[in-house]
């Protein structure tokens, strides 16, 4: 903190602008602040953390005791904080992950659903955890801000700035995620140090190219309610939702771009923004829960027909079931290679394995023996592995029919069925059967003949990353 305070003082004295990035969560899942402080705002929670956490100059602290006490006092419906040294026994704090909460505050913030491999802020110990750093870091920053003589010149993004680029404060504090960029390690490199250097280098390059300000703007994938949650309590990770800028900043033009007489939008982020804005304006999304709307928007975007929203059917909690399965590392089984290739791997929250067995050497003889299609035959090969998985069918009605047959025969159940087979023979019928009786499995489907690989992969991308751009 001493060095940080010096850097801030130097920037203010020299009238320079300063962006200070911190690799710990600035917020907790929505509902946390009200549970702990009675007020649903970030600053009340920061001050509560600062008044409770004791962190000495020798790095001795009481973070585990605070977490245990808060679990007992504020979360009677189930502990949120978890993780501790196994030799440290505390009532109220386990060394293993508790069951996922069924209501707010949930296990992850919105931003963590969009940050590949992000850990929950509730996890205080073990590899990759950030919860301890968050408690200690927030305590330090809160005290720093409350005591700083030039507090009005310092802003915490996005809480005090909003998602905009027009703020005037000289010093901005922001949460960063070092894994936002891929890093190639050399011999002797420490991964964490290399990642932090890469983030600093990329943000500096964005600054030089005039694109840094765009990182502070509203992420495209967030609806109004999600923006409100991020600004009041959860915060956001700088750069998440603007991954397309990584590509733009890295591109070095090798020759002058020729002047074109054709007038069209070239900026990928603007294309996405206008597309999603048009869909929200023209499609009737009122019957869909907020959690489902990004998926519906992606489906419409994939096919270009806003009226497809009228044909979408879904079971209660289907989106949440699929998103949780992906966050927990579930496999994704696809009936066609086009579905597999349409899934954006960088959005997958746990590096999930995406499987299509259509071209497996076992499939053709199995299909011949059963007198069925290869698409249906491969489903038999999924059967032993699909417990808790996400099934994405975007091509063959026979694959969906076979899946339902296997479930009738007692096969293990996946976490979610995405039913988007397309065509004139069996497509409408297979999806009607799924909608009428999903065999106890949450499902999302589009009724009728429409569907296709693009829609199936779009549904997976929405479960994994909302309306994040393809990059």
Coordinates of N, CA and C in Angstrom, one line a residue, residues 36-237:
X36 N -25.3 -8.2 5.0 CA -24.2 -7.9 6.0 C -24.4 -6.5 6.6
X37 N -24.9 -5.5 5.8 CA -24.9 -4.1 6.3 C -26.4 -3.6 6.4
X38 N -27.3 -4.2 5.8 CA -28.7 -3.7 5.7 C -28.9 -2.7 4.6
X39 N -27.8 -2.4 3.9 CA -27.9 -1.5 2.7 C -27.3 -2.1 1.5
X40 N -28.1 -2.0 0.4 CA -27.7 -2.6 -0.9 C -26.7 -1.8 -1.7
X41 N -25.6 -1.4 -1.1 CA -24.6 -0.6 -1.9 C -23.2 -1.0 -1.6
X42 N -22.3 -0.8 -2.5 CA -20.9 -1.3 -2.4 C -20.2 -0.7 -1.3
X43 N -20.4 0.7 -1.1 CA -19.6 1.4 -0.1 C -19.9 1.0 1.3
X44 N -21.1 0.6 1.6 CA -21.5 0.1 2.9 C -20.7 -1.2 3.2
X45 N -20.7 -2.0 2.2 CA -20.0 -3.3 2.4 C -18.5 -3.1 2.5
X46 N -17.9 -2.2 1.7 CA -16.5 -1.9 1.8 C -16.1 -1.5 3.2
X47 N -17.0 -0.6 3.8 CA -16.7 -0.1 5.1 C -16.9 -1.1 6.2
X48 N -17.9 -2.0 6.0 CA -18.1 -3.1 6.9 C -16.9 -4.0 6.9
X49 N -16.3 -4.3 5.7 CA -15.1 -5.1 5.6 C -14.0 -4.5 6.3
X50 N -13.8 -3.2 6.1 CA -12.7 -2.4 6.6 C -12.7 -2.4 8.2
X51 N -13.9 -2.3 8.7 CA -14.1 -2.2 10.2 C -13.9 -3.6 10.8
X52 N -14.1 -4.6 10.1 CA -14.0 -6.0 10.6 C -12.7 -6.7 10.4
X53 N -12.0 -6.4 9.3 CA -10.8 -7.1 9.0 C -9.6 -6.4 9.7
X54 N -8.8 -7.2 10.4 CA -7.6 -6.6 11.0 C -6.4 -7.3 10.2
X55 N -5.6 -6.4 9.6 CA -4.5 -6.8 8.8 C -3.2 -6.1 9.2
X56 N -2.3 -6.8 9.9 CA -1.1 -6.2 10.4 C 0.0 -6.1 9.4
X57 N 1.0 -5.3 9.7 CA 2.1 -5.0 8.8 C 3.0 -6.3 8.6
X58 N 2.8 -7.3 9.5 CA 3.5 -8.6 9.3 C 2.7 -9.6 8.6
X59 N 1.5 -9.1 8.0 CA 0.6 -10.0 7.2 C -0.2 -10.9 8.0
X60 N -0.2 -10.8 9.4 CA -1.1 -11.5 10.2 C -2.5 -10.8 10.1
X61 N -3.5 -11.6 10.0 CA -4.9 -11.0 9.8 C -5.9 -12.0 10.3
X62 N -7.1 -11.5 10.4 CA -8.3 -12.3 10.9 C -9.3 -12.7 9.8
X63 N -8.9 -12.8 8.6 CA -9.9 -12.9 7.5 C -10.7 -14.2 7.6
X64 N -10.1 -15.3 8.1 CA -10.9 -16.5 8.2 C -11.9 -16.4 9.4
X65 N -11.5 -15.7 10.4 CA -12.4 -15.5 11.6 C -13.6 -14.6 11.1
X66 N -13.3 -13.6 10.4 CA -14.4 -12.7 9.9 C -15.4 -13.5 9.0
X67 N -14.8 -14.3 8.1 CA -15.7 -15.1 7.2 C -16.5 -16.1 8.0
X68 N -15.9 -16.8 9.0 CA -16.7 -17.7 9.8 C -17.8 -17.0 10.5
X69 N -17.5 -15.9 11.1 CA -18.5 -15.1 11.9 C -19.7 -14.7 11.0
X70 N -19.3 -14.2 9.8 CA -20.3 -13.7 8.9 C -21.2 -14.8 8.3
X71 N -20.6 -15.9 8.1 CA -21.4 -17.1 7.7 C -22.5 -17.4 8.7
X72 N -22.1 -17.4 10.0 CA -23.0 -17.8 11.0 C -24.1 -16.7 11.2
X73 N -23.7 -15.4 11.2 CA -24.6 -14.3 11.5 C -25.5 -13.9 10.3
X74 N -24.9 -13.9 9.1 CA -25.6 -13.3 8.0 C -26.1 -14.3 6.9
X75 N -25.7 -15.6 7.0 CA -26.1 -16.5 6.0 C -26.7 -17.8 6.6
X76 N -27.8 -17.7 7.3 CA -28.4 -18.8 8.0 C -29.0 -19.8 7.0
X77 N -29.2 -19.4 5.7 CA -29.7 -20.3 4.7 C -28.6 -21.1 4.0
X78 N -27.4 -20.9 4.5 CA -26.3 -21.7 3.9 C -25.0 -20.9 3.8
X79 N -23.9 -21.4 4.2 CA -22.7 -20.7 4.2 C -22.3 -20.3 2.8
X80 N -21.7 -19.1 2.7 CA -21.2 -18.6 1.4 C -19.6 -18.7 1.4
X81 N -19.0 -18.1 2.4 CA -17.5 -18.2 2.5 C -17.1 -19.6 2.7
X82 N -16.0 -20.0 2.1 CA -15.5 -21.3 2.4 C -14.0 -21.4 2.0
X83 N -13.3 -22.4 2.5 CA -11.9 -22.5 2.3 C -11.1 -22.0 3.4
X84 N -10.2 -22.8 4.0 CA -9.3 -22.4 5.1 C -8.2 -23.5 5.2
X85 N -7.1 -23.1 5.9 CA -6.1 -24.1 6.1 C -6.7 -25.3 6.9
X86 N -6.4 -26.5 6.5 CA -7.1 -27.6 7.2 C -6.8 -27.8 8.7
X87 N -5.7 -27.2 9.1 CA -5.4 -27.3 10.5 C -6.1 -26.2 11.3
X88 N -6.7 -25.2 10.6 CA -7.4 -24.1 11.3 C -8.9 -24.5 11.4
X89 N -9.3 -24.9 12.5 CA -10.7 -25.4 12.7 C -11.6 -24.2 13.2
X90 N -12.6 -23.8 12.5 CA -13.4 -22.7 12.8 C -14.9 -23.1 12.7
X91 N -15.7 -22.8 13.7 CA -17.1 -23.0 13.5 C -17.6 -22.0 12.5
X92 N -18.4 -22.5 11.5 CA -18.9 -21.6 10.5 C -18.1 -21.5 9.2
X93 N -16.9 -22.1 9.1 CA -16.1 -22.0 7.9 C -15.5 -23.4 7.6
X94 N -15.9 -24.0 6.5 CA -15.5 -25.3 6.1 C -14.3 -25.2 5.2
X95 N -13.6 -26.4 5.1 CA -12.5 -26.4 4.1 C -12.9 -27.0 2.8
X96 N -14.2 -27.3 2.6 CA -14.7 -27.8 1.4 C -15.9 -26.9 0.9
X97 N -16.1 -26.9 -0.4 CA -17.2 -26.0 -1.0 C -18.5 -26.4 -0.5
X98 N -19.3 -25.5 0.0 CA -20.7 -25.9 0.4 C -21.6 -26.0 -0.8
X99 N -22.8 -26.5 -0.6 CA -23.8 -26.6 -1.7 C -24.0 -25.2 -2.3
X100 N -24.2 -25.2 -3.6 CA -24.5 -23.9 -4.3 C -25.8 -23.3 -3.7
X101 N -25.8 -22.0 -3.4 CA -27.0 -21.4 -2.9 C -28.1 -21.3 -3.9
X102 N -29.3 -21.5 -3.5 CA -30.4 -21.5 -4.4 C -31.0 -20.1 -4.6
X103 N -30.6 -19.2 -3.7 CA -31.1 -17.8 -3.8 C -30.0 -16.8 -3.5
X104 N -30.2 -15.5 -3.7 CA -29.2 -14.5 -3.5 C -28.7 -14.5 -2.1
X105 N -27.5 -14.1 -1.9 CA -26.4 -13.9 -2.9 C -25.9 -15.3 -3.5
X106 N -25.7 -15.3 -4.8 CA -25.3 -16.6 -5.4 C -23.8 -16.8 -5.3
X107 N -23.4 -17.9 -6.0 CA -22.0 -18.3 -5.9 C -21.1 -17.4 -6.7
X108 N -21.6 -16.8 -7.8 CA -20.7 -16.0 -8.7 C -21.4 -14.7 -9.0
X109 N -20.5 -13.7 -9.2 CA -21.0 -12.4 -9.7 C -21.2 -12.6 -11.2
X110 N -21.9 -11.6 -11.8 CA -22.2 -11.6 -13.3 C -20.9 -11.6 -14.0
X111 N -19.9 -10.8 -13.6 CA -18.7 -10.7 -14.4 C -17.9 -12.0 -14.3
X112 N -18.0 -12.8 -13.3 CA -17.3 -14.0 -13.2 C -17.8 -15.1 -14.1
X113 N -19.1 -15.0 -14.5 CA -19.7 -15.9 -15.5 C -19.1 -15.6 -16.8
X114 N -18.5 -14.4 -17.0 CA -18.0 -14.1 -18.3 C -16.5 -14.1 -18.4
X115 N -15.8 -14.4 -17.3 CA -14.4 -14.5 -17.2 C -14.0 -15.9 -17.1
X116 N -13.4 -16.4 -18.2 CA -13.0 -17.8 -18.3 C -12.1 -18.3 -17.1
X117 N -12.6 -19.3 -16.4 CA -11.8 -19.9 -15.3 C -11.9 -19.1 -14.0
X118 N -12.7 -18.1 -13.9 CA -12.7 -17.3 -12.7 C -13.2 -18.1 -11.5
X119 N -12.6 -17.8 -10.4 CA -13.0 -18.5 -9.1 C -14.1 -17.6 -8.4
X120 N -14.8 -18.2 -7.6 CA -15.8 -17.5 -6.8 C -15.1 -16.6 -5.7
X121 N -15.7 -15.4 -5.5 CA -15.1 -14.5 -4.5 C -15.3 -15.1 -3.1
X122 N -16.2 -16.1 -2.9 CA -16.4 -16.7 -1.6 C -15.3 -17.6 -1.2
X123 N -14.5 -18.1 -2.2 CA -13.4 -19.1 -1.9 C -12.2 -18.4 -1.4
X124 N -11.8 -18.7 -0.1 CA -10.8 -18.0 0.6 C -9.4 -18.7 0.5
X125 N -9.4 -20.0 0.1 CA -8.1 -20.7 0.1 C -8.0 -21.7 -1.1
X126 N -6.8 -22.2 -1.3 CA -6.5 -23.2 -2.3 C -6.2 -22.5 -3.7
X127 N -5.7 -23.3 -4.6 CA -5.2 -22.8 -5.9 C -6.1 -21.9 -6.6
X128 N -5.6 -20.7 -7.0 CA -6.4 -19.8 -7.8 C -7.4 -19.0 -7.1
X129 N -7.6 -19.2 -5.8 CA -8.6 -18.5 -5.0 C -8.3 -17.0 -4.9
X130 N -9.4 -16.2 -4.9 CA -9.2 -14.7 -4.8 C -9.9 -14.1 -3.6
X131 N -10.7 -15.0 -2.8 CA -11.5 -14.4 -1.8 C -10.7 -13.8 -0.7
X132 N -9.6 -14.3 -0.3 CA -8.8 -13.7 0.8 C -8.3 -12.4 0.3
X133 N -7.7 -12.3 -0.9 CA -7.2 -11.0 -1.4 C -8.3 -10.0 -1.5
X134 N -9.6 -10.4 -1.8 CA -10.7 -9.4 -1.8 C -11.0 -8.8 -0.5
X135 N -11.1 -9.7 0.6 CA -11.3 -9.2 1.9 C -10.2 -8.2 2.4
X136 N -9.0 -8.6 2.2 CA -7.9 -7.8 2.6 C -7.7 -6.6 1.8
X137 N -7.8 -6.7 0.4 CA -7.7 -5.6 -0.5 C -8.8 -4.6 -0.3
X138 N -10.0 -5.0 -0.2 CA -11.1 -4.0 0.0 C -10.9 -3.3 1.3
X139 N -10.5 -4.0 2.3 CA -10.3 -3.3 3.6 C -9.3 -2.2 3.5
X140 N -8.2 -2.5 2.8 CA -7.1 -1.5 2.6 C -7.6 -0.3 1.8
X141 N -8.3 -0.6 0.6 CA -8.7 0.4 -0.3 C -9.8 1.3 0.4
X142 N -10.7 0.7 1.1 CA -11.7 1.5 1.8 C -11.1 2.5 2.7
X143 N -10.2 2.1 3.5 CA -9.5 3.0 4.5 C -8.8 4.1 3.7
X144 N -8.1 3.7 2.7 CA -7.3 4.6 1.9 C -8.2 5.7 1.3
X145 N -9.4 5.3 0.8 CA -10.3 6.3 0.2 C -10.9 7.2 1.2
X146 N -11.3 6.6 2.4 CA -12.0 7.4 3.4 C -11.0 8.4 4.0
X147 N -9.8 8.2 4.0 CA -8.8 9.0 4.7 C -8.0 10.0 3.7
X148 N -8.2 9.8 2.4 CA -7.4 10.5 1.4 C -7.9 12.0 1.3
X149 N -6.9 12.9 1.4 CA -7.3 14.4 1.4 C -7.9 14.8 0.0
X150 N -7.5 14.0 -1.1 CA -8.0 14.4 -2.4 C -9.0 13.4 -2.9
X151 N -9.9 12.9 -2.0 CA -10.8 11.9 -2.3 C -11.6 12.2 -3.6
X152 N -12.0 13.4 -3.8 CA -12.8 13.8 -4.9 C -12.2 13.6 -6.3
X153 N -10.8 13.5 -6.2 CA -10.1 13.2 -7.5 C -9.9 11.8 -7.8
X154 N -10.4 10.9 -6.9 CA -10.2 9.5 -7.1 C -11.6 8.8 -7.2
X155 N -11.7 7.9 -8.2 CA -13.0 7.2 -8.5 C -12.8 5.7 -8.5
X156 N -13.7 5.0 -8.0 CA -13.7 3.5 -8.1 C -14.7 3.2 -9.3
X157 N -14.1 2.5 -10.3 CA -14.9 2.1 -11.5 C -15.4 0.7 -11.2
X158 N -16.7 0.5 -11.6 CA -17.7 1.4 -12.2 C -18.6 2.0 -11.2
X159 N -18.4 1.8 -9.9 CA -19.3 2.2 -8.9 C -19.5 3.7 -9.0
X160 N -18.5 4.5 -9.1 CA -18.6 6.0 -9.0 C -18.5 6.7 -10.4
X161 N -18.3 5.9 -11.4 CA -18.2 6.5 -12.7 C -19.3 6.1 -13.6
X162 N -20.0 5.0 -13.3 CA -20.9 4.4 -14.3 C -20.1 3.8 -15.4
X163 N -20.9 3.1 -16.3 CA -20.2 2.5 -17.5 C -20.2 3.7 -18.6
X164 N -19.2 4.5 -18.5 CA -19.1 5.6 -19.4 C -17.6 6.0 -19.5
X165 N -17.3 6.9 -20.5 CA -15.9 7.3 -20.7 C -15.7 8.8 -20.4
X166 N -16.7 9.4 -19.9 CA -16.7 10.9 -19.7 C -16.4 11.3 -18.3
X167 N -15.9 10.4 -17.4 CA -15.6 10.8 -16.0 C -14.4 11.7 -16.0
X168 N -14.3 12.6 -14.9 CA -13.2 13.6 -14.9 C -12.2 13.3 -13.8
X169 N -12.4 12.4 -13.0 CA -11.5 12.1 -11.9 C -10.1 11.7 -12.4
X170 N -9.0 12.2 -11.8 CA -7.7 12.0 -12.3 C -7.2 10.6 -12.0
X171 N -7.6 10.0 -11.0 CA -7.2 8.6 -10.6 C -8.4 7.7 -10.6
X172 N -8.3 6.6 -11.3 CA -9.4 5.6 -11.4 C -8.9 4.2 -10.9
X173 N -9.6 3.6 -10.0 CA -9.3 2.3 -9.5 C -10.2 1.3 -10.1
X174 N -9.7 0.2 -10.7 CA -10.5 -0.8 -11.4 C -10.0 -2.2 -11.1
X175 N -11.0 -3.1 -11.1 CA -10.7 -4.5 -11.0 C -10.2 -5.1 -12.3
X176 N -9.1 -5.8 -12.3 CA -8.6 -6.4 -13.5 C -8.6 -7.9 -13.4
X177 N -8.5 -8.6 -14.5 CA -8.4 -10.1 -14.5 C -7.2 -10.5 -15.4
X178 N -6.1 -10.9 -14.7 CA -4.9 -11.2 -15.5 C -5.1 -12.2 -16.6
X179 N -6.0 -13.1 -16.4 CA -6.2 -14.2 -17.5 C -7.0 -13.7 -18.6
X180 N -7.3 -12.4 -18.7 CA -8.1 -11.8 -19.8 C -7.3 -12.0 -21.1
X181 N -6.0 -12.0 -21.1 CA -5.2 -12.2 -22.3 C -4.4 -13.5 -22.2
X182 N -4.2 -14.1 -23.3 CA -3.3 -15.3 -23.4 C -1.8 -14.9 -23.2
X183 N -1.1 -15.7 -22.5 CA 0.3 -15.4 -22.2 C 1.2 -16.6 -22.5
X184 N 2.2 -16.4 -23.4 CA 3.2 -17.5 -23.7 C 4.3 -17.3 -22.7
X185 N 4.5 -18.4 -21.9 CA 5.6 -18.3 -20.8 C 6.9 -18.8 -21.4
X186 N 7.9 -18.0 -21.0 CA 9.3 -18.4 -21.3 C 9.9 -19.1 -20.1
X187 N 11.1 -19.8 -20.3 CA 11.7 -20.4 -19.2 C 12.0 -19.5 -18.1
X188 N 11.6 -19.9 -16.9 CA 11.9 -19.0 -15.7 C 10.8 -18.0 -15.5
X189 N 9.8 -17.9 -16.3 CA 8.7 -17.0 -16.1 C 7.8 -17.4 -15.0
X190 N 7.4 -16.5 -14.1 CA 6.4 -16.8 -13.1 C 5.0 -16.4 -13.8
X191 N 4.1 -17.3 -13.8 CA 2.9 -17.1 -14.6 C 2.1 -15.8 -14.1
X192 N 1.9 -15.7 -12.8 CA 1.2 -14.5 -12.4 C 1.9 -13.2 -12.8
X193 N 3.2 -13.1 -12.7 CA 3.9 -11.9 -13.1 C 3.8 -11.7 -14.5
X194 N 3.9 -12.7 -15.3 CA 3.8 -12.6 -16.8 C 2.4 -12.1 -17.2
X195 N 1.4 -12.6 -16.5 CA 0.0 -12.2 -16.8 C -0.2 -10.7 -16.5
X196 N 0.3 -10.3 -15.4 CA 0.2 -8.9 -15.0 C 0.9 -8.0 -16.0
X197 N 2.1 -8.4 -16.4 CA 2.8 -7.6 -17.4 C 2.0 -7.5 -18.6
X198 N 1.4 -8.6 -19.1 CA 0.7 -8.6 -20.3 C -0.5 -7.7 -20.2
X199 N -1.2 -7.7 -19.1 CA -2.4 -6.8 -19.0 C -1.9 -5.3 -19.0
X200 N -0.8 -5.0 -18.3 CA -0.3 -3.6 -18.4 C 0.1 -3.2 -19.8
X201 N 0.8 -4.1 -20.5 CA 1.2 -3.8 -21.9 C 0.0 -3.6 -22.8
X202 N -1.0 -4.5 -22.7 CA -2.2 -4.4 -23.6 C -2.9 -3.1 -23.3
X203 N -3.1 -2.8 -22.0 CA -3.9 -1.5 -21.7 C -3.1 -0.3 -22.1
X204 N -1.8 -0.4 -22.0 CA -0.9 0.7 -22.5 C -1.1 0.9 -24.0
X205 N -1.2 -0.3 -24.7 CA -1.4 -0.2 -26.2 C -2.7 0.3 -26.5
X206 N -3.8 -0.1 -25.8 CA -5.1 0.5 -26.0 C -5.0 2.0 -25.8
X207 N -4.3 2.5 -24.8 CA -4.2 3.9 -24.6 C -3.6 4.6 -25.8
X208 N -2.5 4.0 -26.3 CA -1.8 4.6 -27.4 C -2.7 4.7 -28.7
X209 N -3.4 3.6 -28.9 CA -4.3 3.6 -30.1 C -5.6 4.3 -29.9
X210 N -5.8 4.9 -28.7 CA -7.1 5.6 -28.5 C -8.3 4.8 -28.1
X211 N -8.0 3.5 -27.8 CA -9.2 2.6 -27.5 C -9.4 2.3 -26.0
X212 N -8.5 2.8 -25.1 CA -8.6 2.5 -23.7 C -9.9 2.9 -23.1
X213 N -10.4 4.1 -23.5 CA -11.7 4.6 -23.0 C -12.8 3.6 -23.2
X214 N -12.8 2.9 -24.4 CA -13.9 2.0 -24.7 C -14.1 0.9 -23.7
X215 N -13.0 0.5 -22.9 CA -13.1 -0.5 -21.9 C -14.0 -0.1 -20.8
X216 N -14.2 1.2 -20.6 CA -15.0 1.6 -19.4 C -16.5 1.7 -19.8
X217 N -16.8 1.5 -21.1 CA -18.2 1.6 -21.5 C -19.0 0.4 -21.1
X218 N -20.3 0.5 -21.3 CA -21.2 -0.6 -20.9 C -20.9 -1.9 -21.7
X219 N -20.7 -3.0 -21.1 CA -20.6 -4.3 -21.8 C -21.8 -4.6 -22.6
X220 N -21.7 -5.1 -23.8 CA -22.8 -5.3 -24.6 C -23.8 -6.4 -24.1
X221 N -23.3 -7.3 -23.3 CA -24.1 -8.5 -22.9 C -25.1 -8.1 -21.8
X222 N -24.9 -7.0 -21.1 CA -25.7 -6.7 -19.9 C -27.0 -6.0 -20.2
X223 N -28.1 -6.5 -19.6 CA -29.4 -5.8 -19.7 C -29.4 -4.7 -18.6
X224 N -30.5 -4.0 -18.6 CA -30.5 -2.8 -17.6 C -30.5 -3.3 -16.2
X225 N -31.2 -4.4 -15.9 CA -31.1 -4.9 -14.5 C -29.7 -5.3 -14.1
X226 N -29.0 -5.9 -15.0 CA -27.7 -6.4 -14.7 C -26.7 -5.2 -14.6
X227 N -26.9 -4.2 -15.4 CA -26.1 -3.0 -15.2 C -26.3 -2.4 -13.8
X228 N -27.6 -2.3 -13.4 CA -27.9 -1.8 -12.1 C -27.2 -2.6 -11.0
X229 N -27.2 -3.9 -11.1 CA -26.5 -4.7 -10.1 C -25.0 -4.5 -10.1
X230 N -24.5 -4.4 -11.2 CA -23.0 -4.1 -11.3 C -22.6 -2.8 -10.7
X231 N -23.4 -1.8 -11.0 CA -23.1 -0.4 -10.5 C -23.3 -0.2 -9.0
X232 N -24.3 -0.9 -8.5 CA -24.7 -0.8 -7.1 C -23.8 -1.6 -6.2
X233 N -23.5 -2.8 -6.6 CA -22.9 -3.7 -5.6 C -21.8 -4.7 -6.2
X234 N -22.1 -5.3 -7.4 CA -21.2 -6.3 -7.8 C -19.9 -5.9 -8.4
X235 N -19.9 -4.7 -9.1 CA -18.7 -4.2 -9.8 C -18.6 -5.0 -11.1
X236 N -17.5 -4.7 -11.8 CA -17.2 -5.4 -13.1 C -15.7 -5.5 -13.3
X237 N -15.3 -6.3 -14.2 CA -13.9 -6.5 -14.5 C -13.6 -5.7 -15.7

